[in-house]
Amino acid sequence: MKIICSIEELRDHLRGQLRTAFVPTMGSLHEGHLSLMRLARQHGDPVVASIFVNRLQFGPNEDFDKYPRTFQSDVEKLEKEGVYILFAPTEKDMYPEPQEYRVQPPDSLGNMLEGEFRPGFFSGVSTIVTKLFSCVQPRVAVFGKKDYQQLMSVRNMARQFAMPTEIIAAETYRAEDGLALSSRNAYLSDSERAEAPELYRVLNRVAQNIRNGNDDIGKHEQLAMRSLAERNWQPDYVAVRRRIDLQSPSADDIAQKTPLVVLAAAKLGKTRLIDNLEI
Ligand code: PAF
């Protein structure tokens, strides 16, 4: 595997490649990321991964500085997966001058759910993904469903800008007890790690109630928030939305069984976890 930091060198290596499959990451790689690499391999060749902790998508009080950085072990994992190039730019490589041009998602997607609690997050993600796509010029790029709203935002962006990159969705990778794998799980203490799968259990309860035809969605959302709070979580939201656009479902949507997804974000101690489940 070639490890490349500079955009120029990356372009030199990828010149003429028409089937590149790309997996952008912020490193601290776990099995979930590796499953994205495997999916990428099914959709293209060569597979290019990136590791870049993107300052633009972190708020001033968020965890940019302490975000786990495990470069050496990440490299070993990617090598085993047969990744051809790891693009690992420094901040200077990626942002040699202040990034004044930004990609702004629409308020209807960018300011709700995650966007409400992490202002600027989706603009930061859209900007770096656009820039990474411009560097790698992939035919396909793989994003995990764990970050459901991010996946939707990137997919809409790629479509609206007529980017020549197909966005592929990968299923969420879970530990045996149901916890969705995330680099931020590394922040959890042992007792928090034991409690963490409760988020997925709560999502399952909401989904099951709705599947059983109990369609008072507001009630399920509130009960879910309360049950998390009773176990000392600080929930930001538990929200049932339409899969197609993440808007709240109308009575007609419920009657017509429009595909839904339940999404949640909550803090356990100091660690903020997100998860979702398609209903
Ligand atoms: O999901 C992530 O790891 C990041 O948001 C991404 C897509 C690599 C952009 O920095």
Tab-separated table of C-alpha atoms and ligand atoms in Angstrom:
chain	number	residue	atom	x	y	z
A	1	MET	CA	0.000	0.000	0.000
A	2	LYS	CA	1.267	3.443	-0.907
A	3	ILE	CA	0.834	6.142	1.697
A	4	ILE	CA	0.490	9.514	0.034
A	5	CYS	CA	0.160	12.930	1.647
A	6	SER	CA	0.258	15.369	-1.216
A	7	ILE	CA	-2.635	16.017	-3.587
A	8	GLU	CA	-0.238	16.277	-6.552
A	9	GLU	CA	1.312	12.903	-5.878
A	10	LEU	CA	-2.102	11.328	-5.397
A	11	ARG	CA	-3.222	12.666	-8.785
A	12	ASP	CA	-0.041	11.302	-10.415
A	13	HIS	CA	-0.724	7.839	-9.035
A	14	LEU	CA	-4.397	7.774	-9.973
A	15	ARG	CA	-4.112	9.323	-13.443
A	16	GLY	CA	-6.071	7.250	-15.976
A	17	GLN	CA	-7.887	5.160	-13.353
A	18	LEU	CA	-11.562	4.981	-14.248
A	19	ARG	CA	-12.877	2.531	-11.649
A	20	THR	CA	-11.459	3.891	-8.398
A	21	ALA	CA	-13.477	2.969	-5.296
A	22	PHE	CA	-12.986	5.395	-2.425
A	23	VAL	CA	-13.587	5.179	1.320
A	24	PRO	CA	-13.063	8.457	3.193
A	25	THR	CA	-12.411	8.101	6.944
A	26	MET	CA	-11.073	10.028	9.892
A	27	GLY	CA	-8.953	7.069	10.964
A	28	SER	CA	-9.110	5.204	14.282
A	29	LEU	CA	-10.255	2.322	12.139
A	30	HIS	CA	-12.421	-0.526	13.416
A	31	GLU	CA	-14.185	-3.506	11.820
A	32	GLY	CA	-16.954	-1.184	10.578
A	33	HIS	CA	-14.467	0.773	8.471
A	34	LEU	CA	-12.889	-2.439	7.218
A	35	SER	CA	-16.298	-3.675	6.073
A	36	LEU	CA	-16.525	-0.454	4.001
A	37	MET	CA	-13.162	-1.299	2.379
A	38	ARG	CA	-14.448	-4.781	1.496
A	39	LEU	CA	-17.606	-3.335	-0.030
A	40	ALA	CA	-15.506	-0.824	-1.977
A	41	ARG	CA	-13.463	-3.699	-3.407
A	42	GLN	CA	-16.665	-5.263	-4.776
A	43	HIS	CA	-17.487	-2.055	-6.633
A	44	GLY	CA	-14.190	-0.911	-8.086
A	45	ASP	CA	-10.460	-1.135	-8.391
A	46	PRO	CA	-8.153	0.272	-7.104
A	47	VAL	CA	-9.457	0.885	-3.589
A	48	VAL	CA	-8.319	4.187	-2.139
A	49	ALA	CA	-8.886	5.073	1.530
A	50	SER	CA	-8.273	8.425	3.161
A	51	ILE	CA	-7.523	9.338	6.743
A	52	PHE	CA	-8.031	12.974	7.588
A	53	VAL	CA	-9.475	14.392	10.799
A	54	ASN	CA	-11.350	17.291	9.289
A	55	ARG	CA	-11.336	20.344	11.539
A	56	LEU	CA	-14.122	22.005	9.518
A	57	GLN	CA	-16.742	19.556	10.739
A	58	PHE	CA	-16.015	19.960	14.473
A	59	GLY	CA	-17.664	22.674	16.569
A	60	PRO	CA	-15.497	24.816	18.876
A	61	ASN	CA	-16.450	22.744	21.941
A	62	GLU	CA	-16.237	19.365	20.254
A	63	ASP	CA	-13.559	16.692	20.358
A	64	PHE	CA	-11.261	17.645	17.444
A	65	ASP	CA	-8.135	17.694	19.643
A	66	LYS	CA	-8.848	14.470	21.476
A	67	TYR	CA	-10.330	12.573	18.499
A	68	PRO	CA	-8.527	9.192	18.613
A	69	ARG	CA	-5.552	9.059	16.227
A	70	THR	CA	-4.106	5.570	15.719
A	71	PHE	CA	-2.246	5.976	12.430
A	72	GLN	CA	0.196	3.055	12.684
A	73	SER	CA	-2.413	0.437	13.501
A	74	ASP	CA	-4.744	1.941	10.862
A	75	VAL	CA	-2.032	1.428	8.246
A	76	GLU	CA	-1.603	-2.221	9.256
A	77	LYS	CA	-5.356	-2.838	9.016
A	78	LEU	CA	-5.663	-1.217	5.585
A	79	GLU	CA	-2.689	-3.151	4.290
A	80	LYS	CA	-4.405	-6.410	5.260
A	81	GLU	CA	-7.526	-5.302	3.357
A	82	GLY	CA	-5.561	-4.839	0.150
A	83	VAL	CA	-6.085	-1.076	-0.060
A	84	TYR	CA	-3.940	0.292	-2.905
A	85	ILE	CA	-3.464	3.877	-1.738
A	86	LEU	CA	-3.939	5.490	1.627
A	87	PHE	CA	-4.311	9.225	1.188
A	88	ALA	CA	-3.322	10.767	4.528
A	89	PRO	CA	-2.813	14.490	4.032
A	90	THR	CA	-1.747	16.817	6.825
A	91	GLU	CA	-3.877	19.874	7.512
A	92	LYS	CA	-1.360	21.919	5.501
A	93	ASP	CA	-1.684	19.549	2.535
A	94	MET	CA	-5.451	19.699	2.635
A	95	TYR	CA	-5.905	23.323	3.596
A	96	PRO	CA	-2.752	25.144	2.402
A	97	GLU	CA	-4.768	28.345	2.650
A	98	PRO	CA	-7.914	29.000	4.703
A	99	GLN	CA	-10.820	27.114	3.135
A	100	GLU	CA	-13.016	30.115	2.375
A	101	TYR	CA	-15.215	28.413	-0.209
A	102	ARG	CA	-17.605	26.014	1.515
A	103	VAL	CA	-20.300	23.655	0.326
A	104	GLN	CA	-23.549	24.479	2.105
A	105	PRO	CA	-26.279	21.826	2.341
A	106	PRO	CA	-29.901	23.030	2.351
A	107	ASP	CA	-31.292	24.061	5.755
A	108	SER	CA	-34.031	21.442	5.377
A	109	LEU	CA	-31.374	18.724	5.774
A	110	GLY	CA	-28.340	20.492	7.212
A	111	ASN	CA	-29.988	22.174	10.201
A	112	MET	CA	-32.122	19.359	11.569
A	113	LEU	CA	-31.293	16.329	13.769
A	114	GLU	CA	-27.449	16.199	13.801
A	115	GLY	CA	-27.289	19.650	12.218
A	116	GLU	CA	-29.349	21.170	15.030
A	117	PHE	CA	-26.968	19.863	17.682
A	118	ARG	CA	-23.776	20.215	15.617
A	119	PRO	CA	-24.089	23.523	13.741
A	120	GLY	CA	-21.777	23.630	10.734
A	121	PHE	CA	-21.209	19.874	10.764
A	122	PHE	CA	-22.805	19.149	7.388
A	123	SER	CA	-21.169	22.105	5.715
A	124	GLY	CA	-17.807	20.844	7.037
A	125	VAL	CA	-18.506	17.318	5.813
A	126	SER	CA	-19.813	18.459	2.412
A	127	THR	CA	-16.776	20.676	1.891
A	128	ILE	CA	-14.185	18.019	2.718
A	129	VAL	CA	-16.012	15.285	0.796
A	130	THR	CA	-16.183	17.543	-2.278
A	131	LYS	CA	-12.483	18.294	-1.954
A	132	LEU	CA	-11.554	14.637	-1.417
A	133	PHE	CA	-13.655	13.640	-4.437
A	134	SER	CA	-11.874	16.295	-6.467
A	135	CYS	CA	-8.503	14.821	-5.417
A	136	VAL	CA	-9.379	11.121	-5.814
A	137	GLN	CA	-11.954	11.376	-8.650
A	138	PRO	CA	-13.578	8.098	-7.638
A	139	ARG	CA	-16.194	6.263	-9.667
A	140	VAL	CA	-17.787	5.023	-6.437
A	141	ALA	CA	-17.476	6.071	-2.809
A	142	VAL	CA	-18.686	4.098	0.209
A	143	PHE	CA	-20.367	5.643	3.263
A	144	GLY	CA	-21.825	3.834	6.280
A	145	LYS	CA	-25.506	3.926	7.188
A	146	LYS	CA	-24.480	4.479	10.788
A	147	ASP	CA	-24.147	8.170	9.824
A	148	TYR	CA	-27.507	8.076	8.088
A	149	GLN	CA	-27.974	11.809	7.663
A	150	GLN	CA	-24.398	12.230	6.443
A	151	LEU	CA	-24.959	9.489	3.856
A	152	MET	CA	-28.132	11.202	2.653
A	153	SER	CA	-26.495	14.603	2.543
A	154	VAL	CA	-23.494	13.330	0.543
A	155	ARG	CA	-25.768	11.416	-1.818
A	156	ASN	CA	-27.962	14.477	-2.483
A	157	MET	CA	-24.891	16.665	-2.922
A	158	ALA	CA	-23.308	14.269	-5.444
A	159	ARG	CA	-26.572	14.102	-7.391
A	160	GLN	CA	-27.266	17.846	-7.388
A	161	PHE	CA	-23.712	18.701	-8.483
A	162	ALA	CA	-23.795	15.908	-11.100
A	163	MET	CA	-20.627	14.479	-9.583
A	164	PRO	CA	-19.383	11.430	-11.512
A	165	THR	CA	-19.251	9.419	-8.286
A	166	GLU	CA	-21.853	6.859	-7.268
A	167	ILE	CA	-22.504	6.787	-3.521
A	168	ILE	CA	-22.754	3.282	-2.062
A	169	ALA	CA	-24.354	2.682	1.333
A	170	ALA	CA	-22.870	0.124	3.724
A	171	GLU	CA	-24.866	-1.503	6.526
A	172	THR	CA	-23.987	-0.544	10.089
A	173	TYR	CA	-21.475	-2.899	11.681
A	174	ARG	CA	-22.485	-3.874	15.217
A	175	ALA	CA	-20.780	-5.551	18.138
A	176	GLU	CA	-22.444	-8.770	19.321
A	177	ASP	CA	-24.425	-6.852	21.931
A	178	GLY	CA	-25.813	-4.500	19.248
A	179	LEU	CA	-23.652	-1.434	19.817
A	180	ALA	CA	-22.848	0.223	16.486
A	181	LEU	CA	-19.082	0.389	16.031
A	182	SER	CA	-17.746	3.938	16.182
A	183	SER	CA	-14.328	5.454	16.764
A	184	ARG	CA	-15.871	7.405	19.633
A	185	ASN	CA	-16.687	4.154	21.488
A	186	ALA	CA	-13.028	4.341	22.542
A	187	TYR	CA	-14.022	7.146	24.944
A	188	LEU	CA	-16.407	4.887	26.917
A	189	SER	CA	-15.431	3.613	30.361
A	190	ASP	CA	-16.079	-0.096	31.070
A	191	SER	CA	-19.388	0.615	32.770
A	192	GLU	CA	-20.459	2.993	29.990
A	193	ARG	CA	-19.514	0.386	27.387
A	194	ALA	CA	-21.799	-2.093	29.179
A	195	GLU	CA	-24.657	0.428	29.102
A	196	ALA	CA	-24.070	1.670	25.528
A	197	PRO	CA	-26.101	-1.047	23.654
A	198	GLU	CA	-29.205	0.389	25.361
A	199	LEU	CA	-29.351	2.991	22.571
A	200	TYR	CA	-29.888	0.249	19.991
A	201	ARG	CA	-32.396	-1.517	22.261
A	202	VAL	CA	-34.393	1.708	22.508
A	203	LEU	CA	-34.377	2.083	18.706
A	204	ASN	CA	-35.585	-1.498	18.391
A	205	ARG	CA	-38.451	-0.869	20.813
A	206	VAL	CA	-39.597	2.194	18.851
A	207	ALA	CA	-39.312	0.312	15.550
A	208	GLN	CA	-41.196	-2.698	16.930
A	209	ASN	CA	-44.047	-0.536	18.244
A	210	ILE	CA	-44.452	1.102	14.865
A	211	ARG	CA	-44.232	-2.200	13.003
A	212	ASN	CA	-46.982	-3.495	15.333
A	213	GLY	CA	-49.212	-0.675	14.135
A	214	ASN	CA	-48.940	1.579	17.202
A	215	ASP	CA	-48.558	4.708	15.149
A	216	ASP	CA	-48.531	7.441	17.812
A	217	ILE	CA	-45.017	8.342	16.773
A	218	GLY	CA	-44.681	11.353	19.072
A	219	LYS	CA	-45.467	9.137	22.059
A	220	HIS	CA	-42.861	6.539	21.093
A	221	GLU	CA	-40.224	9.240	20.622
A	222	GLN	CA	-40.983	10.761	24.022
A	223	LEU	CA	-41.042	7.414	25.822
A	224	ALA	CA	-37.701	6.527	24.248
A	225	MET	CA	-36.143	9.844	25.311
A	226	ARG	CA	-37.517	9.396	28.845
A	227	SER	CA	-36.273	5.845	29.187
A	228	LEU	CA	-32.768	6.935	28.141
A	229	ALA	CA	-32.843	9.873	30.556
A	230	GLU	CA	-33.937	7.542	33.394
A	231	ARG	CA	-30.761	5.521	32.785
A	232	ASN	CA	-28.625	8.657	33.012
A	233	TRP	CA	-28.242	9.309	29.312
A	234	GLN	CA	-28.652	12.845	28.002
A	235	PRO	CA	-30.636	12.345	24.804
A	236	ASP	CA	-30.487	15.000	22.070
A	237	TYR	CA	-33.178	13.372	19.971
A	238	VAL	CA	-35.006	10.172	19.173
A	239	ALA	CA	-36.858	10.855	15.932
A	240	VAL	CA	-38.889	8.784	13.514
A	241	ARG	CA	-38.480	10.161	9.998
A	242	ARG	CA	-39.186	9.279	6.398
A	243	ARG	CA	-36.206	7.474	4.909
A	244	ILE	CA	-36.451	9.378	1.648
A	245	ASP	CA	-35.813	12.898	3.022
A	246	LEU	CA	-35.653	12.610	6.837
A	247	GLN	CA	-38.795	14.744	7.209
A	248	SER	CA	-41.414	13.858	9.832
A	249	PRO	CA	-43.992	11.437	8.448
A	250	SER	CA	-47.539	12.707	7.896
A	251	ALA	CA	-50.670	10.707	8.746
A	252	ASP	CA	-50.791	9.729	5.053
A	253	ASP	CA	-47.206	8.467	5.219
A	254	ILE	CA	-48.128	6.266	8.167
A	255	ALA	CA	-51.305	4.995	6.481
A	256	GLN	CA	-49.424	4.226	3.254
A	257	LYS	CA	-46.558	2.557	5.110
A	258	THR	CA	-43.947	4.956	3.716
A	259	PRO	CA	-40.479	3.582	4.606
A	260	LEU	CA	-39.308	5.094	7.875
A	261	VAL	CA	-36.150	5.214	9.949
A	262	VAL	CA	-35.721	5.975	13.643
A	263	LEU	CA	-32.626	7.997	14.508
A	264	ALA	CA	-31.154	8.820	17.891
A	265	ALA	CA	-28.310	10.777	19.431
A	266	ALA	CA	-27.547	10.784	23.137
A	267	LYS	CA	-24.682	11.418	25.482
A	268	LEU	CA	-23.491	8.741	27.848
A	269	GLY	CA	-21.179	10.447	30.313
A	270	LYS	CA	-19.082	12.675	28.056
A	271	THR	CA	-19.445	10.520	24.946
A	272	ARG	CA	-22.035	11.376	22.330
A	273	LEU	CA	-23.323	8.327	20.447
A	274	ILE	CA	-25.582	8.203	17.392
A	275	ASP	CA	-27.416	5.294	15.861
A	276	ASN	CA	-30.437	4.539	13.690
A	277	LEU	CA	-32.638	1.700	12.532
A	278	GLU	CA	-34.712	1.373	9.397
A	279	ILE	CA	-38.288	0.413	10.236
B	1	PAF	O1	-17.729	9.836	8.535
B	1	PAF	C1	-16.578	10.299	8.621
B	1	PAF	O2	-15.655	9.646	9.060
B	1	PAF	C2	-16.335	11.727	8.160
B	1	PAF	O3	-17.449	12.531	8.400
B	1	PAF	C3	-15.888	11.836	6.688
B	1	PAF	C4	-16.967	11.337	5.735
B	1	PAF	C5	-14.622	11.025	6.477
B	1	PAF	C6	-15.600	13.291	6.336
B	1	PAF	O4	-14.589	13.825	7.133
